[in-house]
Coordinates of C-alpha atoms in Angstrom, one line a residue:
X1 CA 19.8 7.3 -18.5
X2 CA 16.9 5.9 -16.4
X3 CA 17.5 2.2 -16.7
X4 CA 15.2 -0.8 -16.3
X5 CA 17.2 -3.9 -15.3
X6 CA 16.1 -7.0 -17.2
X7 CA 16.6 -10.1 -15.0
X8 CA 15.6 -13.7 -15.3
X9 CA 12.2 -14.2 -13.6
X10 CA 13.7 -16.6 -11.0
X11 CA 13.0 -16.2 -7.4
X12 CA 16.1 -15.9 -5.2
X13 CA 19.4 -15.3 -7.1
X14 CA 19.2 -13.2 -10.2
X15 CA 21.4 -12.8 -13.2
X16 CA 21.6 -9.4 -14.8
X17 CA 21.2 -9.5 -18.5
X18 CA 20.8 -6.1 -20.0
X19 CA 19.4 -2.6 -19.5
X20 CA 16.6 -0.8 -21.2
X21 CA 17.2 3.0 -21.3
X22 CA 15.0 6.0 -20.6
X23 CA 16.2 9.4 -21.8
X24 CA 17.8 12.3 -19.8
X25 CA 18.9 10.6 -16.6
X26 CA 22.4 9.8 -15.7
X27 CA 24.0 6.4 -16.5
X28 CA 24.6 4.3 -13.4
X29 CA 25.5 0.6 -12.8
X30 CA 22.9 -1.1 -10.7
X31 CA 23.2 -4.2 -8.5
X32 CA 21.6 -7.6 -8.9
X33 CA 18.8 -8.1 -6.4
X34 CA 20.8 -11.0 -4.8
X35 CA 23.4 -8.3 -3.9
X36 CA 20.6 -6.1 -2.5
X37 CA 19.6 -8.9 -0.2
X38 CA 23.2 -9.7 0.9
X39 CA 24.1 -6.0 1.5
X40 CA 20.9 -4.5 2.9
X41 CA 18.8 -7.1 4.8
X42 CA 21.6 -7.9 7.3
X43 CA 22.1 -4.2 8.1
X44 CA 18.5 -3.5 9.2
X45 CA 19.5 -3.5 12.9
X46 CA 20.4 0.2 12.9
X47 CA 17.6 1.5 15.0
X48 CA 16.8 5.2 15.2
X49 CA 15.0 6.2 18.4
X50 CA 13.2 8.9 16.6
X51 CA 11.8 6.5 14.0
X52 CA 11.0 4.0 16.8
X53 CA 8.7 6.6 18.4
X54 CA 7.1 7.5 15.0
X55 CA 6.3 3.9 14.3
X56 CA 4.8 3.4 17.7
X57 CA 2.1 5.9 17.0
X58 CA -1.4 4.4 17.0
X59 CA -3.2 4.7 13.7
X60 CA -6.9 3.9 13.3
X61 CA -8.4 3.1 9.9
X62 CA -12.0 4.2 9.6
X63 CA -14.9 3.4 7.2
X64 CA -18.3 4.8 7.5
X65 CA -20.5 3.5 4.6
X66 CA -23.5 1.4 3.6
X67 CA -23.3 -2.4 3.5
X68 CA -24.9 -4.9 1.2
X69 CA -27.8 -5.3 3.6
X70 CA -31.2 -3.6 3.7
X71 CA -33.8 -3.4 6.5
X72 CA -37.6 -4.2 6.3
X73 CA -38.2 -0.7 4.8
X74 CA -35.6 -1.2 2.1
X75 CA -33.1 1.2 3.7
X76 CA -29.4 0.4 3.5
X77 CA -27.5 -0.8 6.6
X78 CA -24.8 1.8 7.6
X79 CA -21.8 0.8 9.7
X80 CA -18.8 2.5 11.4
X81 CA -15.9 0.1 11.1
X82 CA -12.6 1.1 12.9
X83 CA -9.5 -1.1 13.2
X84 CA -6.0 -0.2 14.1
X85 CA -3.1 -0.6 11.7
X86 CA -1.6 -3.6 13.6
X87 CA -4.9 -5.5 14.1
X88 CA -5.0 -5.1 17.9
X89 CA -8.2 -3.1 18.0
X90 CA -11.5 -3.1 16.2
X91 CA -14.9 -1.4 16.7
X92 CA -18.0 -2.0 14.7
X93 CA -21.4 -0.3 15.2
X94 CA -24.5 0.3 13.1
X95 CA -25.9 3.7 12.5
X96 CA -29.6 4.3 11.6
X97 CA -30.1 5.5 8.1
X98 CA -31.6 8.8 9.2
X99 CA -28.5 9.6 11.3
X100 CA -25.9 9.4 8.6
X101 CA -24.2 12.8 9.0
X102 CA -21.0 14.3 10.2
X103 CA -22.5 15.4 13.6
X104 CA -23.5 11.9 14.5
X105 CA -20.2 10.4 13.3
X106 CA -18.3 12.9 15.4
X107 CA -20.4 12.1 18.5
X108 CA -19.8 8.4 18.2
X109 CA -16.1 8.6 17.5
X110 CA -15.7 11.0 20.5
X111 CA -17.4 8.5 22.8
X112 CA -15.0 5.8 21.5
X113 CA -12.0 8.0 22.0
X114 CA -13.0 8.9 25.5
X115 CA -13.3 5.2 26.3
X116 CA -10.0 4.2 24.7
X117 CA -6.9 3.6 26.9
X118 CA -4.7 4.0 23.9
X119 CA -5.8 6.9 21.7
X120 CA -4.8 7.2 18.1
X121 CA -2.6 10.0 16.7
X122 CA -3.8 9.4 13.2
X123 CA -7.1 8.3 11.6
X124 CA -7.0 7.2 8.0
X125 CA -9.9 6.7 5.6
X126 CA -10.0 5.6 1.9
X127 CA -13.4 6.6 0.5
X128 CA -13.2 9.8 -1.5
X129 CA -17.1 10.1 -1.6
X130 CA -17.1 10.3 2.2
X131 CA -14.3 12.9 2.4
X132 CA -16.4 15.9 3.4
X133 CA -18.4 14.1 6.0
X134 CA -15.4 12.4 7.7
X135 CA -13.2 15.5 7.4
X136 CA -15.9 17.7 9.1
X137 CA -16.6 15.1 11.8
X138 CA -12.9 14.8 12.8
X139 CA -11.9 18.4 12.3
X140 CA -11.5 19.4 15.9
X141 CA -10.8 16.1 17.7
X142 CA -7.0 16.7 18.1
X143 CA -6.2 14.1 15.5
X144 CA -4.3 13.9 12.3
X145 CA -6.9 13.1 9.6
X146 CA -5.2 11.4 6.6
X147 CA -7.0 10.4 3.4
X148 CA -5.3 7.3 2.3
X149 CA -5.8 4.0 0.5
X150 CA -3.0 2.5 2.6
X151 CA -5.7 1.1 4.9
X152 CA -4.9 -2.6 4.5
X153 CA -6.2 -3.9 7.8
X154 CA -9.5 -2.1 7.1
X155 CA -9.8 -3.7 3.7
X156 CA -9.2 -7.1 5.3
X157 CA -11.9 -6.5 7.9
X158 CA -14.5 -5.3 5.3
X159 CA -13.7 -8.3 3.1
X160 CA -14.1 -10.7 6.1
X161 CA -17.5 -9.3 6.9
X162 CA -18.6 -9.5 3.3
X163 CA -17.6 -13.1 3.2
X164 CA -18.8 -14.3 6.7
X165 CA -21.2 -11.8 8.3
X166 CA -23.4 -10.0 5.8
X167 CA -24.5 -13.2 3.8
X168 CA -26.0 -14.5 7.1
X169 CA -28.0 -11.3 7.8
X170 CA -31.6 -10.8 6.9
X171 CA -31.9 -8.4 3.9
X172 CA -28.6 -9.4 2.4
X173 CA -28.2 -8.2 -1.2
X174 CA -25.1 -9.7 -2.8
X175 CA -25.3 -7.5 -5.9
X176 CA -24.5 -4.5 -3.6
X177 CA -21.1 -5.9 -2.6
X178 CA -18.0 -4.1 -3.7
X179 CA -15.7 -6.1 -6.0
X180 CA -12.9 -3.5 -5.9
X181 CA -12.8 -0.8 -3.2
X182 CA -11.1 1.6 -5.5
X183 CA -12.6 0.8 -8.9
X184 CA -14.1 4.2 -9.2
X185 CA -10.9 6.0 -8.3
X186 CA -8.8 5.4 -11.4
X187 CA -7.2 8.5 -12.9
X188 CA -4.9 9.6 -15.7
X189 CA -1.4 9.2 -14.3
X190 CA 0.5 12.4 -13.4
X191 CA 4.2 12.9 -14.2
X192 CA 6.5 12.2 -11.3
X193 CA 8.4 15.3 -10.1
X194 CA 11.8 15.2 -11.8
X195 CA 13.7 15.8 -8.6
X196 CA 12.1 12.7 -7.1
X197 CA 12.6 10.1 -9.8
X198 CA 15.0 7.2 -9.2
X199 CA 17.9 6.5 -11.4
X200 CA 17.2 2.8 -11.9
X201 CA 14.9 0.1 -10.6
X202 CA 14.7 -3.6 -10.8
X203 CA 11.8 -6.1 -10.4
X204 CA 12.6 -8.5 -7.5
X205 CA 11.1 -10.7 -4.8
X206 CA 11.5 -11.4 -1.1
X207 CA 10.1 -14.3 0.9
X208 CA 7.4 -13.6 3.4
X209 CA 9.9 -14.7 6.1
X210 CA 12.4 -12.1 5.0
X211 CA 9.7 -9.4 4.9
X212 CA 8.4 -10.4 8.4
X213 CA 11.9 -10.2 9.8
X214 CA 12.2 -6.5 9.0
X215 CA 11.5 -4.2 11.9
X216 CA 9.7 -1.0 10.9
X217 CA 11.8 1.0 13.4
X218 CA 15.0 0.1 11.6
X219 CA 14.3 2.2 8.5
X220 CA 13.6 5.9 8.1
X221 CA 10.4 5.4 6.1
X222 CA 8.4 2.2 6.1
X223 CA 4.9 0.7 6.2
X224 CA 3.8 -2.9 6.3
X225 CA 0.4 -4.5 5.5
X226 CA -0.7 -7.7 7.3
X227 CA 0.4 -10.9 5.5
X228 CA -2.2 -13.7 5.1
X229 CA -2.0 -16.3 7.9
X230 CA -1.8 -19.1 5.3
X231 CA 1.4 -17.8 3.8
X232 CA 4.3 -20.1 4.6
X233 CA 7.8 -18.6 5.2
X234 CA 8.9 -19.3 1.6
X235 CA 5.9 -17.5 0.0
X236 CA 7.5 -15.2 -2.6
X237 CA 6.4 -11.5 -2.6
X238 CA 7.1 -9.6 -5.8
X239 CA 8.3 -6.0 -5.7
X240 CA 10.5 -3.3 -7.1
X241 CA 13.7 -1.8 -5.8
X242 CA 14.4 1.8 -6.7
X243 CA 18.0 3.0 -6.7
X244 CA 18.4 6.7 -6.2
X245 CA 21.1 9.3 -5.2
X246 CA 18.2 11.0 -3.4
X247 CA 16.9 7.9 -1.6
X248 CA 15.9 9.6 1.6
X249 CA 14.1 12.4 -0.1
X250 CA 12.3 10.0 -2.5
X251 CA 11.4 7.7 0.4
X252 CA 10.0 10.7 2.5
X253 CA 8.0 11.9 -0.4
X254 CA 6.5 8.4 -1.2
X255 CA 5.6 8.0 2.5
X256 CA 4.1 11.4 2.7
X257 CA 1.8 10.9 -0.4
X258 CA 0.6 7.6 1.1
X259 CA 1.9 5.1 -1.5
X260 CA -0.6 2.3 -1.6
X261 CA -0.2 0.3 -4.8
X262 CA 2.1 -0.3 -7.7
X263 CA 1.0 -1.9 -11.0
X264 CA 2.2 -2.4 -14.5
X265 CA -0.1 -1.0 -17.2
X266 CA 0.8 -3.5 -19.8
X267 CA -1.3 -2.0 -22.5
X268 CA 0.3 1.5 -22.3
X269 CA 3.7 0.1 -21.1
X270 CA 3.6 2.2 -17.9
X271 CA 4.8 1.5 -14.4
X272 CA 2.2 3.3 -12.1
X273 CA 2.4 4.3 -8.5
X274 CA -1.0 4.9 -6.8
X275 CA -1.1 7.3 -3.8
X276 CA -3.5 9.1 -1.5
X277 CA -7.2 8.7 -2.3
X278 CA -7.2 8.9 -6.1
X279 CA -3.7 9.9 -7.4
X280 CA -1.6 8.0 -9.9
X281 CA 2.0 8.8 -10.8
X282 CA 3.7 7.6 -14.0
X283 CA 7.0 6.3 -12.5
X284 CA 8.5 4.9 -15.7
X285 CA 7.7 3.6 -19.2
X286 CA 8.7 0.2 -20.4
X287 CA 10.9 0.1 -23.5
X288 CA 9.9 -2.1 -26.5
X289 CA 12.0 -5.3 -26.6
X290 CA 11.9 -8.6 -28.4
X291 CA 10.8 -10.1 -25.0
X292 CA 7.8 -7.8 -24.6
X293 CA 5.3 -10.5 -25.8
X294 CA 6.9 -13.2 -23.7
X295 CA 5.0 -14.3 -20.6
X296 CA 8.3 -14.0 -18.7
X297 CA 8.7 -10.3 -19.6
X298 CA 9.3 -8.7 -16.2
X299 CA 6.2 -6.5 -16.0
X300 CA 4.0 -9.4 -16.9
X301 CA 5.8 -11.6 -14.5
X302 CA 5.4 -9.0 -11.7
X303 CA 1.6 -8.9 -12.2
X304 CA 1.4 -12.7 -12.4
X305 CA 3.2 -13.1 -9.2
X306 CA 1.1 -10.4 -7.5
X307 CA -1.9 -12.7 -8.1
X308 CA -0.1 -15.6 -6.5
X309 CA 0.7 -13.5 -3.5
X310 CA -3.0 -12.3 -3.2
X311 CA -2.0 -8.8 -4.4
X312 CA 0.7 -8.2 -1.8
X313 CA 3.9 -6.7 -3.1
X314 CA 6.6 -4.3 -1.9
X315 CA 8.6 -1.2 -2.9
X316 CA 12.1 -0.6 -1.5
X317 CA 14.2 2.5 -2.1
X318 CA 18.0 2.1 -1.8
X319 CA 20.8 4.6 -2.0
X320 CA 23.8 4.5 -4.3
X321 CA 26.2 4.9 -1.4
X322 CA 28.8 2.4 -0.6
X323 CA 26.9 1.5 2.6
X324 CA 23.9 0.3 0.4
X325 CA 21.5 1.8 2.9
X326 CA 17.9 1.2 2.4
X327 CA 15.9 4.4 2.9
X328 CA 12.4 3.2 2.6
X329 CA 10.4 0.0 2.3
X330 CA 6.6 -0.7 2.1
X331 CA 4.5 -3.7 1.7
X332 CA 1.4 -2.9 -0.3
X333 CA -1.7 -4.7 -1.5
X334 CA -3.7 -4.3 -4.7
X335 CA -7.3 -4.2 -3.6
X336 CA -8.6 -5.7 -6.9
X337 CA -6.6 -9.0 -6.5

């Protein structure tokens, strides 16, 4: 059966208490997360040259949208904001309201590409309402265009400008600010493909120091969002660890669909994976227990700790093999927290 490991909500060492079952999946014994940390984290020095090359690809994150500022004619300010995934590059320019179209966007991005010493292989964008314009603009620029909400450096830059730049500009309209970048993208969850479901999972945590020590080239599939500068090394980051006999296949699929957020729908007792621009997958359902109303019930505790970590959390996929190999790990961020 698909099992949900109930553990004490204590950071660090965990004690396994019981399992809550889900039908029609094989019965396996899972590890405590302390064992996951002992067996997996020290082994992250197995570097694949192929993965190293993949992770060295330059990825730009693009936003082309109006800002909470209007000019003297009441027209919205439009900006192109581009950052790279690692925070080493940024480009911001305004675009006149009457030039907001795919042709103009393409022209400006092409100029930027021609000037860049290090050109990107991939450009990501998260706004579904701008899909057609951006897709047309980038269609023949020899780039991989990837719709994705896994644009965490871009979210940080937009939030920074909404806090520090736009309020100081003439024509600032605070009511036009976005409180949640993806508020309009919520969908009815789809069923996970049966072949890609894990056998068990546990709620867990790692310190920011442990997460920062993981090299993205050490793992077949991975992705890391920037951690806030104010985090100390002991800041706990909540997450889930998925155990699967098809760990590599599951990790490859999660990476390919641009996994961007995990949250517990406490009302409907669902564990949801958010992917791409607007996709939600129902990963698992919580079973009813006598602890469900307790504030330390694991799904509630997970959401509570996400707020403490400014929305940052992680997902790891581990195999059932004796080597305890980790096949994928991602740090993610809930844009609404």
